[in-house]
Amino acid sequence: MSGTRGQRMDMVLEADRLGKRYGSTWALRDCSLHLPAGRIAALVGPNGAGKSTLLHLAVGLLKPDAGTVRVFGRSPYGDTEGLADIGFVAQDTPLYRDFTASELVIAGGKLNKRWDAALARQRLAQLGIPPDKPVGKLSGGQRAQVALALALAKQPRLLLLDEPVASLDPLARREFLQSLMGSVAESGTTVLLSSHLLADLERVCDYLIVLNASQVQLTGAVDDLVAEHRQLVGPRHDGGAIGGVAAVVRASHTDRQSTLLVRTDGPVTDPAWTVREVSLEDVVLAYLADGTTKTNHSEWGVAA
Amino acid sequence: MIWLTWRQHRKQALYTLLGFAVLAAVLVPIGLSMRTTFADLGLTDCVNQLARADVAQTTRETCDAGFHRFTNQYGSLNLLAVLLITLPVLVGLFWGAPLVAREVEQGTHRFVWTQGVGRNQWALVKFGLVGAGVLVLAVGYGLGMSWWVEPLTQTAREGRFGLIVFDLQGVVPIGYTLFAVALGIFAGTVWKRMLPAMGITLAGFIGVRAAIAVLARPHYQPALTQTFPIDGGGIPEGDRGDWVLSVGIRNADGAMVAEDTRIQCPPGGKGPDGRACGAELGLKPGAYNWELYQPADRFWLFQGIETGIFVALALLLVYLAVRRVRRIA
């Protein structure tokens, strides 16, 4: 046990064949991933992919139906003490709407043993949030900032944010992410943000988890992912092995030509293929497309 | 946690107190005027005298006339009493049902349950504080109502056991109110939206209350029977305030001849056609009036049993609600 823990000391979040079921539908299934300490990780996937479920499992709101999830080596469900190390901002940044921002800071102080009220007030003052206005009357961007300030006042070692910018306009998005990056850069807090749009997070994250159809499609450091994927363009490919290619993620064909997005395990030297570098977005889209071709012909009662 | 609970509910508490103050402002003058009339008609004295067995026939007639006048003047207030028994369920609807449902509906449970306070503690503090507040309210309501309906119950034949007034006074309102609030909380943990939770609370409360009042309450203690002859005498006095469950006329062999009725014949009376009194009902010589009842002095015992049932149900529902809270995400 101690050996495993020593080995995994730098892992903040570990999931092992984690699953959660609502009725007979699995919202998350066979989810295994590791999030190393100090990363800013993006959790990307289409709506309904299980992102919120994964975050709720990590913050102990939900109890796993299969597998395990560990945060700092502890199982989060029902673990009140462990919660002190996790800051969580839920989707749509729910706050008591009739409370003022200043009252929410007081409430946080009453609900937490470790609470840096001065830090929260400092942040909110800098952002120009009025202290005496009910937060229900603030703009969406301001409310998100209040929720972030409250999460940071816990001085968490892991910060989980569920679609924090989904409801914000582009300007507020940028401001929110900037202020987030500014504050976690100093503290070394590990951050996991979810979004259904990679573009929202591409600039800030250095680690990526792609979730689709309740399963993990791809996980790893952004630099590694970009470095190990390539686009190959060449003669029509029949599925045979190509030197240096570990797996074909996605292939599209015309009559005479194939375009492949591949994961490489070495240099592709075959001169038949033109090798191009790919962007992170290309990689993510390739993996998402891989899992989504699910047809509904029978449910719609039409011929496939 | 205590601060948070107070901050969240202080406005609602203020409105609730305001509502009760308005209600008191309406009911207290009516109650005082009832009591003045009651004393002016000499009914206070009547109540004391009628409690004795050897009361003179003239006193009884005077008193009955007085009761009659009082009832004519204030009888319509029984309608108001019907409205007042809805108060416990209103407390359940507005204090119980939103307690968890509103948090979940607005998503704030994800904020408050991910701070440093465990969900069990959150639930216990919150349910406990709201429960305590509601308990104080219910005690005040029960005492106030006992005072208010006293003249009405004293003039009514069935006394404090009357169908509406039993539910209005004493300690049962405490049981009803706690039950309504607990039902609201539980419904909120199952349906997780305020309106459905409130609807279920209303339906559940009415259902359980009616079932217990109609099916269980008459059987808290074995009912007593009394019999009296059909000729002369009439209904024995001294049973004012008894809760009569059923009446009828039985023949000498005990067979029920006519249900839900009583008969009084003059001694040795005969009908116009010369038949014996009651012969048209099939009465044979020796038939007697029969009555099944709960005596008036069981009032507090019955109040205690009914309160106990509802408090036990409330505790069960709170326990289930705490368990369900752990499952909400």
XYZ file of C-alpha atoms in Angstrom:
633
model
C 0.000 0.000 0.000
C 2.656 2.470 1.052
C 4.655 1.533 -2.025
C 1.758 2.353 -4.309
C 1.177 5.619 -2.547
C 4.814 6.600 -2.719
C 4.777 5.914 -6.406
C 1.655 7.965 -6.911
C 2.500 10.850 -4.627
C 2.462 13.284 -7.504
C -0.984 12.147 -8.617
C -3.742 14.447 -7.444
C -6.654 12.637 -8.999
C -6.759 8.974 -9.882
C -9.677 7.094 -11.308
C -9.610 3.372 -11.841
C -12.326 1.778 -13.953
C -14.635 4.341 -12.427
C -18.313 4.071 -13.288
C -21.552 5.804 -12.417
C -24.964 4.670 -13.488
C -28.311 6.432 -13.518
C -30.936 3.745 -13.734
C -29.714 1.472 -16.503
C -27.671 4.126 -18.326
C -23.997 4.529 -17.563
C -23.108 8.210 -17.314
C -19.487 7.246 -16.898
C -17.967 3.851 -17.522
C -14.553 2.245 -17.209
C -13.003 5.624 -16.677
C -9.322 5.351 -15.785
C -7.148 8.425 -15.646
C -4.444 10.163 -13.642
C -4.030 13.843 -13.109
C -0.502 14.814 -12.016
C 0.025 17.606 -9.509
C 0.495 21.174 -10.673
C -1.283 20.743 -13.989
C -3.966 22.918 -15.503
C -6.081 20.224 -17.051
C -8.912 20.585 -19.515
C -11.723 18.046 -19.383
C -13.237 18.185 -22.833
C -16.151 16.355 -24.317
C -19.529 17.001 -25.903
C -22.580 17.676 -23.762
C -23.690 14.554 -21.945
C -20.278 12.903 -22.196
C -20.057 12.484 -18.407
C -17.883 15.488 -17.527
C -20.087 16.711 -14.699
C -20.487 13.184 -13.420
C -16.717 12.751 -13.261
C -16.289 16.042 -11.403
C -19.127 15.227 -8.999
C -17.503 11.892 -8.260
C -14.180 13.656 -7.651
C -15.705 16.128 -5.211
C -17.674 13.469 -3.370
C -21.147 14.559 -4.371
C -21.686 11.193 -6.005
C -20.826 7.699 -4.914
C -19.211 5.485 -7.571
C -21.204 2.498 -8.798
C -18.071 0.826 -10.087
C -14.325 1.243 -9.700
C -12.665 3.843 -7.526
C -11.771 7.481 -7.564
C -9.094 8.931 -5.282
C -8.196 12.532 -4.642
C -4.895 12.971 -2.777
C -5.144 9.250 -2.080
C -8.522 9.500 -0.360
C -11.922 8.384 -1.482
C -13.953 11.605 -1.637
C -17.511 10.351 -1.089
C -18.564 11.145 2.483
C -15.067 12.386 3.364
C -15.684 15.808 4.882
C -12.067 16.355 5.892
C -10.816 15.642 2.402
C -13.162 18.317 1.073
C -10.972 20.988 2.642
C -8.377 20.389 -0.069
C -10.821 20.572 -2.965
C -12.288 23.774 -4.334
C -15.328 23.219 -6.503
C -17.306 25.545 -8.721
C -20.398 23.789 -10.017
C -21.992 24.347 -13.391
C -23.816 27.684 -13.717
C -21.996 28.829 -10.558
C -24.867 28.288 -8.136
C -24.824 30.641 -5.161
C -27.511 31.780 -2.735
C -28.930 34.521 -4.904
C -30.298 36.648 -2.090
C -26.925 36.698 -0.302
C -24.547 39.544 -0.987
C -20.985 38.712 -2.009
C -19.813 39.872 1.385
C -22.293 37.568 3.146
C -21.136 34.653 1.026
C -17.576 35.276 2.198
C -18.838 35.153 5.795
C -20.830 31.989 5.052
C -17.719 30.343 3.625
C -15.864 31.215 6.809
C -18.545 29.515 8.891
C -18.524 26.414 6.706
C -14.768 25.867 6.438
C -11.986 25.389 8.942
C -9.370 26.803 6.604
C -10.669 29.992 5.042
C -8.827 33.005 3.751
C -11.527 35.669 3.896
C -8.985 38.427 3.330
C -7.925 36.818 0.050
C -11.530 36.568 -1.122
C -12.270 40.197 -0.225
C -9.060 41.322 -1.896
C -9.975 39.524 -5.122
C -13.546 40.765 -5.157
C -12.430 44.328 -4.474
C -9.910 44.155 -7.321
C -12.571 42.878 -9.678
C -14.926 45.660 -8.685
C -17.663 43.379 -7.361
C -20.109 45.372 -5.203
C -20.138 43.855 -1.685
C -23.694 44.846 -0.747
C -25.623 43.742 -3.797
C -27.387 40.365 -3.815
C -25.351 38.116 -6.096
C -28.528 37.222 -7.990
C -28.445 40.763 -9.362
C -24.838 40.591 -10.540
C -23.934 39.807 -14.139
C -23.082 36.218 -15.031
C -19.399 37.084 -15.275
C -19.358 38.764 -11.885
C -21.205 35.849 -10.312
C -18.665 33.430 -11.752
C -15.906 35.563 -10.268
C -17.596 35.471 -6.864
C -17.865 31.682 -7.066
C -14.202 31.456 -8.035
C -13.152 33.754 -5.206
C -15.067 31.567 -2.745
C -13.456 28.415 -4.102
C -9.993 29.969 -3.870
C -10.568 31.209 -0.332
C -10.534 27.567 0.752
C -6.889 27.528 -0.377
C -7.503 24.243 -2.157
C -4.784 22.010 -3.535
C -7.150 20.887 -6.276
C -9.591 23.203 -7.980
C -12.444 21.670 -9.985
C -14.492 23.888 -12.255
C -17.524 22.541 -14.102
C -18.130 24.479 -17.335
C -17.048 27.712 -15.652
C -17.183 29.837 -18.782
C -20.033 28.200 -20.695
C -22.537 30.910 -19.845
C -20.180 33.866 -20.135
C -19.711 36.234 -23.053
C -16.296 36.167 -24.782
C -14.913 39.118 -22.850
C -15.994 37.750 -19.481
C -14.580 34.370 -20.519
C -11.168 35.831 -21.109
C -11.241 37.831 -17.868
C -12.338 34.821 -15.872
C -9.622 32.574 -17.243
C -7.005 35.273 -16.803
C -7.871 35.840 -13.191
C -7.956 32.087 -12.631
C -4.510 31.596 -14.134
C -3.129 34.551 -12.217
C -4.141 33.099 -8.887
C -3.221 29.454 -9.398
C 0.157 30.240 -10.923
C 1.526 31.398 -7.557
C -0.038 28.711 -5.380
C 0.758 25.701 -7.554
C -2.842 24.532 -7.300
C -3.843 21.720 -9.635
C -6.832 22.736 -11.741
C -9.324 20.639 -13.676
C -11.735 22.620 -15.853
C -14.417 21.114 -18.005
C -15.832 22.504 -21.192
C -17.577 21.233 -24.269
C -15.433 23.586 -26.330
C -11.712 23.003 -26.457
C -11.224 26.512 -27.837
C -12.252 27.937 -24.462
C -9.463 26.208 -22.626
C -6.783 25.611 -25.248
C -4.810 28.675 -24.279
C -4.680 27.947 -20.550
C -4.382 24.195 -20.187
C -1.265 22.049 -20.303
C -2.993 18.725 -19.777
C -5.960 17.224 -21.558
C -8.610 14.646 -20.824
C -11.081 13.909 -23.605
C -14.283 12.261 -22.566
C -16.856 10.988 -25.000
C -19.890 8.750 -24.691
C -19.125 8.150 -21.000
C -15.580 6.923 -21.663
C -12.092 8.433 -21.668
C -10.874 8.750 -25.251
C -7.580 10.474 -24.704
C -5.520 11.730 -21.832
C -2.067 13.242 -21.529
C 0.057 16.365 -21.469
C -0.799 18.744 -24.283
C 2.785 18.922 -25.576
C 3.074 15.145 -25.722
C -0.241 14.776 -27.457
C 0.637 17.287 -30.122
C 4.105 15.778 -30.530
C 2.973 12.195 -30.977
C 0.129 12.775 -33.437
C 0.604 13.412 -37.126
C -1.508 13.772 -40.176
C -0.480 11.546 -43.053
C -1.587 12.135 -46.611
C -0.777 9.541 -49.222
C -2.106 6.860 -51.582
C -5.279 5.085 -50.697
C -4.624 3.101 -47.564
C -5.915 -0.434 -47.153
C -5.309 -0.824 -43.431
C -1.828 -2.272 -43.579
C 0.865 -1.334 -41.063
C 2.851 1.823 -41.619
C 6.284 2.164 -40.065
C 6.300 4.507 -37.074
C 2.508 4.527 -36.707
C 1.150 3.040 -33.490
C -2.525 3.527 -34.321
C -4.750 5.173 -36.887
C -7.164 7.391 -35.016
C -9.198 8.526 -37.943
C -9.077 7.932 -41.634
C -10.832 9.567 -44.543
C -10.527 8.345 -48.080
C -11.130 9.530 -51.583
C -10.757 7.268 -54.622
C -7.010 7.560 -54.816
C -5.937 9.216 -51.626
C -6.181 8.683 -47.871
C -5.852 11.203 -45.101
C -4.999 9.643 -41.758
C -4.666 11.061 -38.319
C -2.291 8.748 -36.519
C -0.576 8.266 -33.237
C 3.092 7.677 -33.876
C 5.669 5.710 -31.932
C 8.589 6.749 -34.062
C 9.403 8.761 -37.161
C 7.340 7.977 -40.221
C 9.919 7.435 -42.893
C 7.853 5.880 -45.657
C 8.246 8.380 -48.540
C 4.762 7.520 -49.841
C 3.268 9.567 -46.994
C 3.387 13.297 -46.572
C 3.673 13.965 -42.831
C 2.094 17.086 -41.351
C 2.013 18.396 -37.817
C -1.388 18.756 -36.206
C -2.957 21.185 -33.798
C -4.439 20.109 -30.496
C -7.897 20.752 -31.869
C -7.299 18.362 -34.790
C -6.326 15.652 -32.343
C -9.334 16.203 -30.100
C -11.777 16.276 -33.001
C -10.317 13.077 -34.372
C -10.841 11.273 -31.082
C -14.332 12.701 -30.586
C -15.440 11.694 -34.070
C -14.166 8.226 -33.344
C -16.718 7.580 -30.653
C -19.776 9.354 -31.952
C -20.865 7.410 -34.968
C -23.746 5.861 -33.135
C -26.827 5.446 -35.295
C -30.388 5.633 -34.161
C -32.072 4.185 -37.182
C -34.069 1.579 -35.350
C -35.258 4.017 -32.690
C -36.451 6.407 -35.379
C -38.084 3.598 -37.261
C -36.230 4.262 -40.521
C -34.054 2.017 -42.617
C -30.345 2.265 -41.992
C -24.111 26.371 9.967
C -26.413 28.064 12.448
C -25.526 31.441 11.018
C -26.148 30.189 7.487
C -29.513 28.678 8.411
C -30.598 31.887 10.087
C -29.391 34.012 7.179
C -31.190 31.818 4.667
C -34.493 31.733 6.469
C -34.704 34.979 8.391
C -36.983 36.650 5.867
C -39.292 33.668 5.781
C -39.304 33.576 9.587
C -40.243 37.220 9.696
C -43.148 36.696 7.313
C -44.328 33.672 9.241
C -44.334 35.603 12.508
C -46.075 38.465 10.779
C -48.744 36.105 9.497
C -49.309 34.702 12.963
C -49.451 38.194 14.441
C -52.151 39.177 11.955
C -54.040 35.994 12.747
C -53.788 36.727 16.464
C -54.961 40.286 15.886
C -58.096 38.885 14.262
C -58.741 35.974 16.609
C -58.009 37.521 19.999
C -60.802 40.135 19.830
C -63.244 37.451 18.648
C -62.119 35.187 21.478
C -62.514 37.927 24.054
C -65.980 38.828 22.813
C -66.982 35.133 22.889
C -65.841 34.879 26.480
C -67.690 38.019 27.517
C -70.926 36.719 26.020
C -70.284 33.337 27.581
C -69.960 34.892 31.028
C -72.880 37.287 30.503
C -75.206 34.404 29.657
C -74.129 32.737 32.906
C -72.736 29.782 31.024
C -69.581 29.546 33.114
C -71.780 28.649 36.035
C -73.763 26.222 33.897
C -70.646 24.309 32.916
C -69.762 23.807 36.571
C -73.260 22.770 37.542
C -73.844 20.407 34.652
C -70.672 18.583 35.562
C -72.426 17.411 38.711
C -74.766 14.469 38.547
C -77.564 15.827 40.700
C -78.335 18.850 38.597
C -81.886 20.134 38.786
C -84.129 19.897 35.724
C -84.820 23.667 35.729
C -81.121 24.539 35.773
C -80.578 22.203 32.886
C -83.278 23.821 30.829
C -82.023 27.327 31.568
C -78.516 26.297 30.652
C -79.593 24.585 27.451
C -81.349 27.782 26.444
C -78.213 29.764 27.190
C -76.057 27.357 25.192
C -78.543 27.639 22.367
C -78.347 31.422 22.334
C -74.570 31.308 22.411
C -74.460 28.822 19.552
C -76.830 30.970 17.511
C -74.518 33.912 17.924
C -71.152 32.250 17.460
C -71.869 28.907 15.787
C -70.677 30.206 12.429
C -67.185 30.432 13.905
C -66.956 26.670 13.582
C -66.403 27.371 9.913
C -63.447 29.549 10.829
C -62.171 26.703 12.989
C -62.203 24.457 9.915
C -59.953 26.952 8.162
C -57.630 27.134 11.140
C -56.857 23.413 11.100
C -55.059 23.955 7.777
C -52.273 25.919 9.464
C -50.008 22.943 10.246
C -50.010 21.806 6.631
C -49.269 25.338 5.467
C -46.201 25.332 7.694
C -45.224 22.003 6.155
C -45.686 23.351 2.641
C -43.714 26.531 3.089
C -41.089 25.440 5.619
C -40.689 21.732 4.989
C -40.983 21.203 1.245
C -38.516 23.907 0.100
C -35.835 23.007 2.653
C -34.006 20.532 0.425
C -35.981 20.932 -2.816
C -35.091 24.589 -3.191
C -31.373 23.942 -2.712
C -31.436 21.262 -5.366
C -33.640 23.269 -7.708
C -31.263 26.219 -7.583
C -28.174 24.027 -7.538
C -26.886 25.567 -4.326
C -26.569 22.121 -2.739
C -23.467 21.705 -4.878
C -22.050 24.819 -3.284
C -22.930 24.118 0.315
C -22.196 20.377 0.319
C -18.719 20.868 -1.099
C -17.577 23.172 1.697
C -16.084 21.826 4.893
C -19.374 20.719 6.461
C -20.584 17.176 5.908
C -24.016 16.547 4.496
C -25.243 14.747 7.602
C -24.282 17.672 9.751
C -25.835 20.092 7.301
C -29.072 18.131 7.322
C -29.206 17.680 11.081
C -28.492 21.323 11.902
C -30.911 22.575 9.314
C -33.714 20.147 10.085
C -33.088 20.610 13.794
C -33.255 24.392 13.756
C -36.279 24.541 11.505
C -37.891 21.799 13.579
C -37.254 23.738 16.794
C -38.661 26.947 15.340
C -41.723 25.148 14.082
C -42.152 23.421 17.439
C -42.322 26.773 19.226
C -44.823 27.951 16.658
C -46.960 24.840 17.103
C -46.963 25.089 20.892
C -48.108 28.693 20.643
C -50.732 27.708 18.111
C -52.003 24.815 20.248
C -52.257 26.943 23.402
C -53.849 29.844 21.566
C -56.388 27.609 19.881
C -57.229 25.818 23.131
C -58.054 29.187 24.646
C -59.941 30.361 21.615
C -62.204 27.366 21.030
C -62.978 26.697 24.692
C -66.354 28.514 24.727
C -67.326 26.840 21.454
C -66.479 23.373 22.722
C -68.184 23.894 26.043
C -71.475 24.717 24.371
C -71.238 21.834 21.923
C -72.580 18.483 23.068
C -69.576 16.459 21.995
C -67.245 18.891 23.771
C -63.531 18.740 23.060
C -63.853 15.470 21.166
C -65.624 17.222 18.287
C -64.240 16.331 14.872
C -62.657 19.714 14.168
C -61.991 21.027 17.636
C -60.094 17.962 18.814
C -57.616 18.594 15.998
C -57.322 22.252 16.811
C -56.337 22.335 20.436
C -54.116 20.756 23.063
C -50.933 19.014 21.952
C -52.020 17.421 18.663
C -51.148 20.526 16.607
C -47.536 19.930 17.622
C -47.660 16.432 16.177
C -49.420 17.570 13.002
C -47.025 20.447 12.403
C -43.869 18.405 12.933
C -45.299 15.693 10.708
C -46.196 18.184 7.958
C -42.717 19.711 8.021
C -40.993 16.314 8.037
C -43.210 15.146 5.179
C -42.315 18.294 3.242
C -38.600 17.760 3.796
C -38.825 14.121 2.776
C -40.895 14.899 -0.320
C -38.277 17.495 -1.237
C -35.519 14.898 -1.090
C -37.451 12.547 -3.355
C -38.950 14.888 -5.963
C -36.291 17.610 -5.612
C -38.470 20.358 -7.019
C -40.472 22.708 -4.914
C -43.867 22.499 -6.584
C -44.090 18.702 -6.825
C -42.744 18.441 -3.286
C -45.406 20.824 -2.051
C -48.129 18.984 -3.925
C -47.066 15.627 -2.549
C -46.862 17.105 0.939
C -50.387 18.443 0.715
C -51.820 15.202 -0.616
C -49.845 13.047 1.811
C -50.768 15.161 4.795
C -54.485 15.127 4.039
C -54.400 11.401 3.362
C -52.580 10.436 6.545
C -54.525 12.855 8.731
C -57.879 11.663 7.430
C -56.907 8.015 7.691
C -55.778 8.356 11.277
C -58.689 10.533 12.366
C -61.287 8.254 10.825
C -59.768 4.795 11.080
C -57.435 4.865 14.067
C -58.595 7.495 16.516
C -61.875 5.799 17.601
C -59.869 2.708 18.577
C -57.081 4.193 20.721
C -58.913 2.686 23.694
C -61.695 0.100 23.767
C -64.904 2.081 23.469
C -67.468 1.878 26.269
C -71.139 1.097 25.840
C -74.082 2.394 27.744
C -77.731 1.558 27.478
C -80.875 3.318 28.555
C -84.556 2.510 28.290
C -86.674 3.760 25.462
C -89.494 4.951 27.627
C -89.127 7.901 29.951
C -85.920 9.354 31.284
C -84.461 10.020 27.895
C -80.752 10.336 27.250
C -78.896 10.233 30.538
C -77.241 13.492 31.391
C -73.679 13.718 32.613
C -72.366 12.457 29.313
C -71.698 15.945 27.950
C -68.352 15.878 26.233
C -68.441 12.139 25.552
C -67.482 11.161 22.050
C -70.377 9.096 20.759
C -69.121 6.680 18.117
C -72.374 4.983 17.270
C -75.904 4.636 18.535
C -78.791 2.327 17.877
C -81.735 0.476 19.319
C -81.424 -3.144 20.328
C -84.037 -5.691 21.304
C -83.878 -7.462 24.623
C -81.859 -10.314 23.050
C -79.197 -7.807 21.950
C -80.037 -7.847 18.227
C -79.619 -4.432 16.562
C -83.013 -3.285 15.316
C -82.320 0.213 14.097
C -78.902 1.739 13.614
C -77.967 5.397 13.983
C -81.136 6.278 15.792
C -82.538 6.759 19.261
C -86.055 6.658 20.481
C -87.790 8.194 23.447
C -91.324 7.164 24.335
C -93.601 8.461 27.060
C -93.934 5.827 29.830
C -96.244 3.102 28.605
C -96.835 5.140 25.463
C -98.895 3.948 22.574
C -99.069 5.223 19.027
C -102.273 6.679 17.570
C -103.114 3.304 16.102
C -102.829 1.660 19.470
C -99.579 -0.140 18.760
C -96.746 0.047 21.255
C -94.281 2.916 20.802
C -91.636 1.970 18.274
C -93.445 -1.134 17.054
C -93.216 0.158 13.476
C -89.431 -0.203 13.785
C -89.847 -3.804 14.836
C -89.170 -3.189 18.514
C -90.216 -5.868 20.898
C -90.901 -5.400 24.570
C -87.662 -4.817 26.478
C -85.907 -2.981 23.638
C -83.391 -0.390 24.739
C -81.242 2.438 23.401
C -77.617 1.513 22.931
C -74.590 3.755 22.562
C -70.879 3.203 21.919
C -68.685 6.045 23.144
C -65.351 7.302 24.391
C -65.772 9.096 27.717
C -64.844 12.768 27.953
C -62.086 12.195 30.493
C -60.045 10.327 27.896
C -59.404 13.580 26.056
C -55.773 14.016 27.121
C -54.996 10.329 26.709
C -56.268 10.490 23.130
C -54.394 13.719 22.495
C -51.225 12.090 23.766
C -51.642 8.969 21.627
C -52.410 10.946 18.473
C -49.490 13.308 19.057
C -47.217 10.320 19.645
C -48.242 8.731 16.345
C -47.528 11.884 14.363
C -44.258 12.650 16.130
C -43.107 9.090 15.449
C -44.048 9.445 11.766
C -42.186 12.766 11.658
C -39.036 11.213 13.127
C -39.203 8.358 10.634
C -39.541 10.783 7.726
C -36.643 12.928 8.943
C -34.479 9.812 9.240
C -35.367 8.808 5.680
C -34.751 12.359 4.471
C -31.258 12.445 6.013
C -30.503 9.158 4.300
C -31.752 10.440 0.965
C -29.723 13.632 1.230
C -26.577 11.509 1.034
C -27.680 10.275 -2.382
C -28.428 13.615 -4.022
C -25.762 15.101 -6.277
